[in-house]
Coordinates of C-alpha atoms and ligand atoms in Angstrom, one line a residue:
M1 CA -13.0 6.7 39.1
L2 CA -16.3 5.2 39.0
E3 CA -16.5 1.7 40.9
G4 CA -15.8 -1.3 38.4
C5 CA -13.4 0.8 36.1
T6 CA -9.7 0.5 36.1
P7 CA -7.8 3.9 36.9
W8 CA -4.5 4.7 35.3
P9 CA -1.6 4.3 37.9
G10 CA -0.6 7.6 39.4
E11 CA 2.8 7.9 37.7
F12 CA 0.8 7.8 34.3
V13 CA -1.4 10.2 35.4
K14 CA 1.3 12.4 36.4
R15 CA 3.1 11.8 33.0
Y16 CA -0.1 12.6 31.0
V17 CA -1.0 15.8 32.7
E18 CA 2.9 16.9 32.6
A19 CA 3.0 16.2 28.9
G20 CA -0.3 18.3 28.7
Y21 CA -2.2 15.6 27.1
W22 CA -4.7 15.7 29.9
E23 CA -5.8 19.2 30.1
G24 CA -8.2 18.9 33.2
R25 CA -11.4 20.1 31.3
T26 CA -14.8 18.3 31.1
L27 CA -16.7 17.5 27.7
G28 CA -19.2 20.2 28.8
E29 CA -16.5 23.0 29.3
M30 CA -15.3 21.8 25.9
L31 CA -18.6 22.6 24.4
D32 CA -18.9 25.9 26.4
E33 CA -15.6 27.1 25.1
A34 CA -16.5 26.4 21.7
A35 CA -19.8 28.5 21.9
E36 CA -17.8 31.3 23.2
K37 CA -15.6 31.2 20.0
F38 CA -18.2 30.2 17.6
G39 CA -21.5 31.3 19.1
P40 CA -23.7 31.9 15.9
R41 CA -22.3 29.6 13.7
E42 CA -24.0 26.5 12.6
A43 CA -22.7 23.5 14.6
V44 CA -25.3 20.7 13.8
V45 CA -27.7 19.8 11.2
G46 CA -30.2 17.0 11.2
D47 CA -31.8 15.7 8.2
D48 CA -35.2 16.4 9.3
G49 CA -34.3 20.1 9.2
T50 CA -33.4 20.6 12.7
R51 CA -30.4 23.1 12.9
Y52 CA -28.4 24.2 15.9
T53 CA -25.7 26.8 16.2
Y54 CA -23.2 26.7 18.9
D55 CA -25.0 29.0 21.1
D56 CA -28.0 26.6 20.7
L57 CA -26.0 23.7 21.8
K58 CA -24.8 25.4 24.9
R59 CA -28.2 26.8 25.9
L60 CA -30.1 23.3 25.2
S61 CA -27.3 21.2 26.8
D62 CA -27.5 23.4 30.2
R63 CA -31.3 23.2 30.1
L64 CA -31.5 19.4 29.4
A65 CA -28.6 18.9 32.4
L66 CA -30.7 20.8 34.7
H67 CA -33.9 18.7 33.6
L68 CA -31.6 15.4 34.5
L69 CA -31.0 16.6 37.8
E70 CA -34.7 17.6 38.5
L71 CA -35.5 14.0 37.6
G72 CA -33.4 13.1 40.4
L73 CA -30.5 11.9 38.4
R74 CA -27.1 12.1 40.1
P75 CA -23.5 12.3 38.8
K76 CA -22.1 9.0 37.8
D77 CA -25.6 7.6 37.3
R78 CA -25.5 5.5 34.1
V79 CA -28.2 6.4 31.3
L80 CA -28.7 4.1 28.2
V81 CA -28.8 6.1 25.1
Q82 CA -30.0 4.4 22.1
L83 CA -30.9 7.0 19.3
L84 CA -30.8 7.5 15.6
N85 CA -28.7 10.3 14.2
V86 CA -30.7 13.0 15.3
A87 CA -29.6 16.4 16.1
E88 CA -31.2 16.2 19.5
F89 CA -28.4 13.5 20.3
V90 CA -25.8 16.3 20.5
P91 CA -27.3 18.5 23.2
L92 CA -28.3 15.1 25.2
Y93 CA -24.6 14.0 24.8
F94 CA -23.5 17.3 26.4
A95 CA -26.0 17.6 28.9
M96 CA -24.8 14.1 30.3
A97 CA -21.5 15.6 30.6
K98 CA -22.7 18.7 32.3
A99 CA -24.9 16.8 34.8
G100 CA -22.3 14.4 35.4
T101 CA -24.4 11.3 34.2
I102 CA -22.6 8.7 32.0
P103 CA -24.3 7.5 28.8
V104 CA -24.0 4.0 27.5
M105 CA -23.5 4.6 23.9
A106 CA -26.1 1.8 22.4
L107 CA -27.0 1.5 18.9
P108 CA -30.7 1.7 17.6
Q109 CA -30.1 -2.1 16.4
H110 CA -29.8 -3.4 19.7
R111 CA -32.6 -5.3 21.2
L112 CA -33.7 -6.9 24.7
H113 CA -30.5 -9.3 24.5
E114 CA -27.9 -6.4 24.5
M115 CA -30.2 -3.4 26.2
G116 CA -31.2 -5.7 28.9
F117 CA -27.5 -6.7 29.6
F118 CA -26.2 -3.1 29.5
A119 CA -29.0 -2.0 32.0
E120 CA -28.5 -4.8 34.4
L121 CA -24.6 -4.5 34.5
T122 CA -24.5 -0.7 34.8
E123 CA -27.8 -0.7 36.8
A124 CA -28.9 2.3 34.7
R125 CA -31.3 4.8 36.1
A126 CA -32.7 6.3 32.9
Y127 CA -33.1 5.1 29.2
V128 CA -33.4 7.6 26.2
L129 CA -34.8 5.8 23.1
P130 CA -36.9 6.6 20.1
V131 CA -40.9 6.0 20.1
R132 CA -40.3 4.2 16.8
A133 CA -37.6 4.0 14.1
R134 CA -37.0 2.0 11.0
G135 CA -40.3 0.1 11.4
F136 CA -39.5 -0.8 15.0
E137 CA -41.7 0.1 17.9
Y138 CA -39.5 0.7 21.1
G139 CA -42.0 1.0 23.8
Q140 CA -42.1 -2.9 24.6
L141 CA -38.3 -3.1 24.5
A142 CA -38.4 -0.2 27.1
R143 CA -40.8 -2.2 29.3
E144 CA -39.0 -5.4 29.1
V145 CA -35.6 -3.5 29.8
Q146 CA -37.5 -2.2 33.1
Q147 CA -38.6 -5.6 34.1
K148 CA -35.1 -7.1 33.8
A149 CA -33.5 -4.0 35.4
P150 CA -35.7 -2.1 37.8
S151 CA -33.0 0.4 38.4
V152 CA -34.3 2.0 35.1
Q153 CA -36.9 4.5 36.6
H154 CA -37.1 7.2 33.9
V155 CA -37.8 6.5 30.3
I156 CA -37.3 9.3 27.8
Y157 CA -38.6 9.1 24.3
Y158 CA -37.7 10.8 21.3
G159 CA -40.5 11.2 18.8
D160 CA -44.1 12.3 18.7
D161 CA -46.8 9.9 20.4
A162 CA -44.7 9.0 23.5
P163 CA -46.6 6.6 25.7
P164 CA -48.9 8.5 28.3
G165 CA -46.9 9.5 31.4
S166 CA -43.7 9.1 29.8
L167 CA -41.1 11.7 29.2
S168 CA -40.4 13.4 26.0
L169 CA -36.8 14.5 24.9
K170 CA -38.4 17.2 22.7
N171 CA -40.4 18.6 25.6
L172 CA -37.6 18.8 27.8
L173 CA -35.6 20.6 25.2
A174 CA -38.5 23.2 24.9
D175 CA -39.0 23.7 28.4
P176 CA -36.9 26.7 29.6
I177 CA -36.1 25.1 33.3
E178 CA -33.4 27.6 33.7
E179 CA -35.8 30.4 34.2
R180 CA -36.9 28.4 37.4
V181 CA -33.7 26.8 38.3
S182 CA -30.4 28.4 38.7
L183 CA -27.5 27.3 36.2
S184 CA -25.4 27.5 39.4
K185 CA -26.7 23.8 40.1
L186 CA -24.4 22.7 37.4
A187 CA -21.4 23.9 38.9
E188 CA -22.2 22.0 42.0
V189 CA -22.1 18.6 40.3
R190 CA -19.2 19.4 37.7
P191 CA -17.5 16.0 37.1
D192 CA -13.9 15.4 37.8
P193 CA -12.2 15.4 34.2
M194 CA -10.6 12.0 35.3
E195 CA -13.9 10.5 35.7
V196 CA -15.6 8.2 33.2
A197 CA -17.5 10.6 30.8
L198 CA -19.2 7.7 28.8
F199 CA -19.2 4.0 28.0
Q200 CA -18.5 3.0 24.5
L201 CA -19.0 -0.5 23.4
S202 CA -16.7 -3.1 22.4
G203 CA -17.2 -5.4 19.4
G204 CA -16.2 -7.9 21.9
T205 CA -14.6 -11.3 21.5
T206 CA -16.0 -12.9 24.4
G207 CA -19.8 -13.9 25.4
V208 CA -21.2 -10.5 25.8
P209 CA -20.2 -7.1 24.7
K210 CA -17.8 -5.3 27.0
L211 CA -18.3 -1.6 28.2
I212 CA -15.3 0.6 27.7
P213 CA -15.1 3.6 30.0
R214 CA -13.7 6.6 28.5
T215 CA -12.9 9.8 30.8
H216 CA -13.5 13.3 30.0
N217 CA -9.7 13.9 29.8
D218 CA -8.8 11.1 27.7
Y219 CA -11.8 11.5 25.3
I220 CA -10.9 15.2 24.8
Y221 CA -7.3 14.5 24.0
N222 CA -8.3 11.9 21.7
S223 CA -10.0 14.4 19.4
R224 CA -7.2 17.1 20.0
A225 CA -4.6 14.6 18.9
I226 CA -6.8 13.8 15.7
L227 CA -7.1 17.4 14.9
D228 CA -3.0 17.8 14.7
V229 CA -3.4 15.2 11.9
L230 CA -6.4 16.2 9.9
P231 CA -6.9 19.3 8.0
Y232 CA -10.2 20.5 9.6
S233 CA -11.3 24.2 9.7
E234 CA -14.2 26.5 10.3
D235 CA -15.5 25.6 7.0
S236 CA -15.5 21.9 7.4
A237 CA -18.8 20.0 7.2
Y238 CA -18.6 16.5 8.6
L239 CA -21.2 13.7 7.5
C240 CA -22.1 11.2 9.8
M241 CA -24.4 8.3 8.2
I242 CA -22.9 5.8 10.5
P243 CA -24.7 5.4 14.1
I244 CA -23.3 8.7 16.0
A245 CA -23.0 6.6 19.2
H246 CA -19.7 5.0 17.4
N247 CA -16.7 5.9 19.0
Y248 CA -15.3 7.2 15.7
P249 CA -18.0 9.8 14.5
V250 CA -17.8 11.3 18.2
T251 CA -14.1 11.5 18.5
A252 CA -13.1 12.3 15.0
G253 CA -16.2 14.1 14.0
L254 CA -18.6 15.8 16.4
Q255 CA -15.8 16.8 19.0
T256 CA -13.3 17.8 16.6
M257 CA -15.8 19.8 14.5
L258 CA -16.9 21.5 17.6
M259 CA -13.3 22.3 18.6
K260 CA -12.6 23.9 15.0
G261 CA -16.0 25.6 14.4
G262 CA -17.1 23.4 11.7
K263 CA -20.3 21.7 11.5
V264 CA -21.7 18.2 11.5
V265 CA -24.4 16.8 9.2
L266 CA -26.3 13.8 10.5
S267 CA -28.2 11.3 8.2
Q268 CA -30.8 9.0 10.0
S269 CA -30.9 7.0 7.0
P270 CA -28.1 4.9 5.3
D271 CA -30.2 5.1 1.9
L272 CA -27.6 6.4 -0.7
D273 CA -29.8 8.7 -2.5
H274 CA -30.8 10.4 0.6
V275 CA -27.2 10.7 1.9
M276 CA -25.9 12.0 -1.6
K277 CA -28.8 14.8 -1.6
L278 CA -27.7 15.7 2.0
I279 CA -24.0 15.9 0.8
E280 CA -25.1 18.1 -1.9
K281 CA -27.4 20.4 0.0
E282 CA -25.3 20.8 3.0
R283 CA -21.9 21.0 1.1
V284 CA -20.4 18.3 3.0
T285 CA -16.5 18.6 3.0
V286 CA -15.5 15.4 5.2
F287 CA -16.8 12.2 4.1
P288 CA -15.8 9.0 6.6
A289 CA -16.8 5.7 5.6
V290 CA -16.2 2.2 5.7
P291 CA -14.5 0.6 2.6
S292 CA -17.8 -1.4 1.6
L293 CA -19.7 1.9 1.6
L294 CA -17.2 3.7 -0.4
I295 CA -17.4 1.1 -3.1
R296 CA -21.2 1.2 -3.0
F297 CA -20.9 4.7 -3.5
L298 CA -18.9 4.5 -6.4
N299 CA -21.3 1.9 -8.0
D300 CA -24.3 3.8 -7.4
P301 CA -25.9 5.6 -10.5
G302 CA -26.6 8.6 -8.2
F303 CA -22.8 9.0 -7.8
R304 CA -22.7 10.7 -11.4
Q305 CA -26.1 12.4 -11.0
H306 CA -25.4 14.4 -7.7
D307 CA -22.8 17.3 -7.3
L308 CA -20.5 15.7 -4.8
S309 CA -17.7 18.1 -5.6
S310 CA -17.7 19.8 -1.9
I311 CA -16.0 16.6 -0.6
K312 CA -12.5 17.4 0.0
L313 CA -11.4 14.6 2.2
I314 CA -12.3 10.9 2.5
I315 CA -11.3 8.9 6.0
S316 CA -11.7 5.3 5.5
G317 CA -11.6 3.1 8.6
A318 CA -13.1 0.3 10.7
Q319 CA -11.9 -2.3 7.9
K320 CA -8.9 -3.0 5.6
L321 CA -9.1 -0.9 2.6
Q322 CA -7.1 -2.4 -0.2
P323 CA -4.1 -0.2 -1.2
E324 CA -4.9 -0.3 -4.9
L325 CA -8.3 1.2 -4.3
K326 CA -6.9 4.2 -2.6
P327 CA -6.0 6.1 -5.8
K328 CA -9.0 5.1 -7.7
L329 CA -11.3 6.4 -4.9
E330 CA -9.2 9.8 -5.0
E331 CA -9.7 9.9 -8.6
A332 CA -13.4 9.1 -8.7
F333 CA -14.2 11.6 -5.7
K334 CA -11.9 14.0 -6.8
A335 CA -10.8 14.3 -3.1
R336 CA -8.1 13.3 -0.8
L337 CA -8.3 9.9 1.1
I338 CA -6.8 9.1 4.5
E339 CA -7.2 5.5 5.9
A340 CA -7.4 5.5 9.7
F341 CA -7.2 2.6 12.2
G342 CA -9.1 2.6 15.5
M343 CA -11.0 1.1 18.3
A344 CA -13.5 2.1 20.8
E345 CA -11.0 1.1 23.3
G346 CA -9.0 4.1 22.5
F347 CA -5.7 3.7 20.3
N348 CA -6.1 5.1 16.6
C349 CA -3.4 5.2 13.8
F350 CA -4.0 8.0 11.3
N351 CA -1.9 8.7 8.0
R352 CA -1.1 12.3 7.4
L353 CA -1.9 13.8 4.0
T354 CA 2.0 14.9 3.9
N355 CA 2.8 11.1 4.4
P356 CA 5.0 9.4 1.3
L357 CA 2.6 8.2 -1.2
E358 CA 4.0 4.7 -0.5
M359 CA 3.3 4.9 3.2
R360 CA -0.5 6.3 2.6
L361 CA -1.1 3.3 0.1
E362 CA 0.1 0.6 2.1
T363 CA 0.0 1.6 5.7
V364 CA -2.7 2.9 8.3
G365 CA -0.1 5.3 9.2
L366 CA 1.5 6.0 12.6
P367 CA 0.1 6.1 16.1
L368 CA -1.7 9.4 16.7
S369 CA 0.0 10.5 20.0
P370 CA 3.7 10.6 21.2
G371 CA 2.1 9.3 24.2
D372 CA 1.1 6.0 22.5
E373 CA 3.3 3.0 23.3
V374 CA 3.0 0.3 20.8
R375 CA 4.6 -3.2 20.6
L376 CA 4.2 -5.9 18.2
V377 CA 4.3 -9.3 19.8
D378 CA 4.4 -12.9 19.4
E379 CA 2.0 -15.6 21.4
Q380 CA 4.4 -15.4 24.2
G381 CA 4.4 -11.6 24.4
R382 CA 7.8 -11.2 23.3
D383 CA 8.6 -8.4 20.6
V384 CA 8.7 -9.8 17.2
P385 CA 11.8 -9.0 15.1
A386 CA 11.4 -5.8 12.9
G387 CA 9.3 -6.2 9.8
E388 CA 7.6 -9.4 11.2
I389 CA 3.9 -9.8 12.0
G390 CA 3.0 -9.5 15.8
E391 CA -0.1 -8.7 17.9
L392 CA -0.5 -5.0 18.4
I393 CA -0.3 -4.3 22.1
T394 CA -0.6 -0.8 23.5
R395 CA -1.1 1.7 26.3
G396 CA -1.4 5.4 26.3
P397 CA -3.1 8.6 27.4
Y398 CA -6.6 7.5 25.7
T399 CA -6.6 3.9 25.7
L400 CA -8.4 2.1 28.4
R401 CA -7.0 0.2 31.3
G402 CA -9.7 -2.1 32.1
Y403 CA -13.2 -3.0 30.9
Y404 CA -16.2 -2.0 33.1
K405 CA -16.8 -4.7 35.9
A406 CA -15.1 -7.5 33.9
P407 CA -12.1 -8.5 36.1
E408 CA -11.6 -12.1 34.5
H409 CA -11.8 -10.8 31.3
N410 CA -9.4 -8.1 32.1
K411 CA -6.8 -10.5 33.3
T412 CA -6.3 -11.8 29.7
A413 CA -7.2 -8.7 27.9
F414 CA -4.1 -6.6 29.4
N415 CA -0.6 -7.7 30.3
D416 CA 0.8 -6.8 33.7
E417 CA 2.2 -3.8 32.5
G418 CA -1.2 -2.5 31.8
F419 CA -0.8 -2.9 27.8
Y420 CA -4.1 -3.5 26.1
L421 CA -3.9 -6.8 23.8
T422 CA -5.6 -5.6 20.8
G423 CA -6.1 -8.8 19.0
D424 CA -4.9 -7.1 15.9
L425 CA -2.1 -8.5 13.7
M426 CA 0.3 -5.8 12.4
R427 CA 3.5 -5.3 10.7
R428 CA 5.6 -2.1 10.2
G429 CA 5.6 -1.0 6.7
P430 CA 7.1 2.0 4.6
G431 CA 7.7 5.0 6.8
G432 CA 7.3 2.9 10.2
G433 CA 3.5 3.1 9.2
L434 CA 1.4 0.2 10.4
I435 CA 0.2 -2.5 8.1
V436 CA -3.1 -4.6 9.4
E437 CA -2.5 -8.2 8.6
G438 CA -5.2 -9.8 10.1
R439 CA -6.5 -10.5 13.7
R440 CA -5.9 -12.8 16.5
K441 CA -9.2 -12.2 18.3
D442 CA -12.5 -14.1 17.3
M443 CA -14.6 -11.4 16.1
I444 CA -16.2 -10.9 12.6
N445 CA -16.0 -7.4 10.9
R446 CA -19.3 -7.0 9.0
G447 CA -19.1 -3.9 7.3
G448 CA -17.4 -2.1 10.2
E449 CA -19.6 -3.6 12.7
H450 CA -17.8 -6.0 14.9
I451 CA -19.6 -8.9 16.1
S452 CA -18.1 -11.3 18.9
A453 CA -18.2 -15.2 17.4
E454 CA -18.6 -16.5 20.9
E455 CA -21.5 -14.3 21.6
I456 CA -23.4 -15.8 18.8
E457 CA -22.3 -19.4 19.5
N458 CA -23.5 -19.2 23.0
L459 CA -26.9 -18.2 21.5
V460 CA -27.1 -21.0 18.9
L461 CA -25.8 -23.6 21.5
T462 CA -29.3 -22.9 23.3
H463 CA -31.4 -24.3 20.2
P464 CA -32.3 -27.9 21.2
A465 CA -31.4 -29.3 17.9
V466 CA -27.9 -28.2 18.1
H467 CA -24.8 -30.2 19.5
N468 CA -21.9 -27.9 18.6
V469 CA -21.4 -24.6 16.5
A470 CA -18.7 -22.5 15.4
V471 CA -19.4 -19.1 14.0
I472 CA -17.0 -17.6 11.5
G473 CA -16.8 -14.7 9.1
M474 CA -17.1 -15.5 5.4
P475 CA -15.6 -13.4 2.7
D476 CA -18.0 -10.9 1.2
P477 CA -17.4 -8.4 -1.8
D478 CA -19.7 -5.5 -0.3
L479 CA -19.3 -5.9 3.7
G480 CA -15.9 -7.5 3.9
E481 CA -17.3 -10.3 5.9
R482 CA -20.7 -11.7 6.7
I483 CA -21.6 -14.3 9.4
C484 CA -21.5 -18.0 8.6
A485 CA -22.5 -20.5 11.5
Y486 CA -21.3 -24.1 11.1
V487 CA -23.6 -26.5 13.1
I488 CA -23.3 -30.0 14.3
L489 CA -26.7 -31.3 14.9
R490 CA -27.7 -33.8 17.7
P491 CA -28.6 -37.0 16.4
G492 CA -31.9 -37.4 14.5
Q493 CA -32.4 -33.6 14.6
S494 CA -32.8 -31.1 11.7
L495 CA -32.2 -27.5 11.4
T496 CA -33.1 -25.2 8.4
F497 CA -31.6 -21.7 8.0
Q498 CA -35.0 -20.3 8.4
E499 CA -35.4 -22.0 11.7
L500 CA -32.1 -20.7 13.1
S501 CA -32.8 -17.2 11.9
S502 CA -36.4 -17.2 13.6
F503 CA -34.8 -18.7 16.8
L504 CA -32.2 -16.4 17.2
L505 CA -34.7 -13.2 16.4
S506 CA -36.9 -14.9 19.4
K507 CA -33.9 -14.2 21.4
Q508 CA -34.0 -10.5 20.6
I509 CA -30.8 -9.8 19.4
A510 CA -29.7 -7.0 17.1
K511 CA -30.4 -8.0 13.5
F512 CA -26.8 -7.4 12.3
K513 CA -25.7 -10.4 14.3
L514 CA -27.8 -12.7 12.6
P515 CA -25.8 -15.5 10.7
E516 CA -26.2 -15.2 7.0
R517 CA -25.4 -18.8 6.2
L518 CA -25.8 -22.2 7.9
E519 CA -23.5 -25.0 7.1
L520 CA -24.4 -28.4 8.5
A521 CA -21.4 -30.4 9.4
S522 CA -20.9 -34.1 10.9
E523 CA -17.6 -33.0 12.6
F524 CA -15.1 -29.8 12.8
P525 CA -11.6 -29.9 11.8
L526 CA -9.4 -29.4 14.8
T527 CA -6.1 -27.9 15.3
N528 CA -3.1 -29.8 16.6
I529 CA -3.9 -28.8 20.2
G530 CA -7.6 -30.0 19.7
K531 CA -9.4 -26.8 19.4
V532 CA -11.9 -26.3 16.6
S533 CA -10.0 -24.7 13.5
K534 CA -11.7 -21.7 12.5
K535 CA -9.0 -21.2 10.0
D536 CA -9.7 -24.5 8.2
L537 CA -13.5 -23.4 8.5
R538 CA -12.7 -20.1 6.7
E539 CA -10.9 -21.8 3.9
D540 CA -13.9 -24.3 3.6
I541 CA -16.5 -21.6 3.2
A542 CA -14.1 -19.6 0.9
R543 CA -14.0 -22.6 -1.4
R544 CA -18.1 -23.3 -1.3
L545 CA -18.6 -19.6 -2.1
K546 CA -16.0 -19.8 -5.0
G547 CA -18.3 -22.7 -5.9
Ligands
LIG1 P1 -14.4 -0.9 17.1 O1 -13.9 -0.9 18.3 O2 -15.7 -1.3 16.9 O3 -14.2 0.4 16.4 O4 -13.3 -1.9 16.2 C1 -12.0 -1.9 16.3 C2 -11.4 -2.8 15.4 O5 -11.8 -2.8 14.0 C3 -10.0 -2.8 15.5 O6 -9.4 -3.6 16.6 C4 -9.4 -3.5 13.9 O7 -9.7 -5.0 14.3 C5 -10.6 -3.1 13.1 N1 -10.2 -2.0 12.4 C6 -10.3 -0.5 12.5 N2 -9.8 0.0 11.6 C7 -9.2 -0.8 10.7 C8 -8.7 -0.7 9.5 N3 -8.1 0.6 9.0 N4 -8.3 -1.8 8.8 C9 -8.4 -2.9 9.5 N5 -8.9 -3.1 10.6 C10 -9.5 -2.0 11.2

């Protein structure tokens, strides 16, 4: 496994191979098998009119892989990928798997603070990004990332008028290099299925986002296991309006659709009217969403005007969906609803449609795989008595054994037996299903985007007027939580919300990480061991919001 990653111990490798979880296939081979089965069927639809069949995906990913090799990229080279939900993402994703290069799955909202860090940490050799998107010009960002990390030698732009001399993704896709260079080159670089196929990003609980290595074997298995639970077929059409780079749309959307012969419909815009039109036009059958989005859908006037009757299955995840909302949503959408629980680190829980009603309403279901080992433990790591709340710790055939190049953090994020300490507090409910009761980790869940409180605190602390800061999630009816910063100022200093926002923006962080409220304080409530009591701060802000 790539240096800086933690491999599964030999006995577990043996166990997962013998159980048939790990099949020894690469993601590239997975796509090629799908192309063989479903060749001329439609596989990917972009909202700009781009449409790819399974055959197209095979041909274009082969081609792009050859281009990557011709550029001088080598297996295990890391490549930053930061694209909107464009159809071209898909051949690029599989081209990486075929060339053995490893994409870092960044979000379009990331800025220098994040991209520079990923580039330096991974010593990335290439960067794929848009020329512009949602009013932001990315060229300057690419230059700054290259200054920070000179290892980034190749910049590949998506979109028209890329800077002179730079590479264009569309041109590479249009250039039939396979007529000049033999496809047998790809056989020479075939990655080991145990090798890292991609890096997912952790919402993180400490200073900087962590990189999650996912291997070909474990990522393919993750999707196969999801297919045991979800009723997907050749006729399924999966809508992806959250960033495609996220773990969930890749494992439960893109890869599962390709395994079954369905299609993925990509929306670049989160605009509801745009998305509803797309659902109507493409006859979307699977609608994955975070709870806040489902509620926005219901309350939008377009909900009654558009024909959304093709939707058969709603999958809610990333945030808790209140049990009482589930029947209401099923009724309003005239579709079935499944709540799923998952994390980019691996472990998933899914409810099956056949589960008893009580279990479907109250729980997030059962672990996906018989290979998942799950325990609920107290602060000392001891199993809690049946029915009580404990922290979920887990290991299994698709859950990481260590973050990339993070040995210190790994010491506390995993126990001695290799269990990942998720920080999620859970309890067993009806049918043994798990109920999410809260979290131990210091993270804010803003509409399904997870933000490390410590990362924002570290940035706020660099402001000269700030003596101390505590960042918490404040309750919000739309997004579940929004970010609130409690600040103690240095004597004689002042700080307005506007000043704090401009200061943080000057640090070039993703906008979704900006605090949306500033509370000035003269001291922080403390716990009995003298730590800042975020529980008290959360209660304080809830009181203030109620007014
Ligand atoms: P991410 O790795 O960004 O997908 O975030 C994973 C985290 O999202 C989990 O550790 C949970 O804290 C949270 N999460 C995911 N699904 C649910 C759910 N159904 N209910 C509550 N929290 C969830």
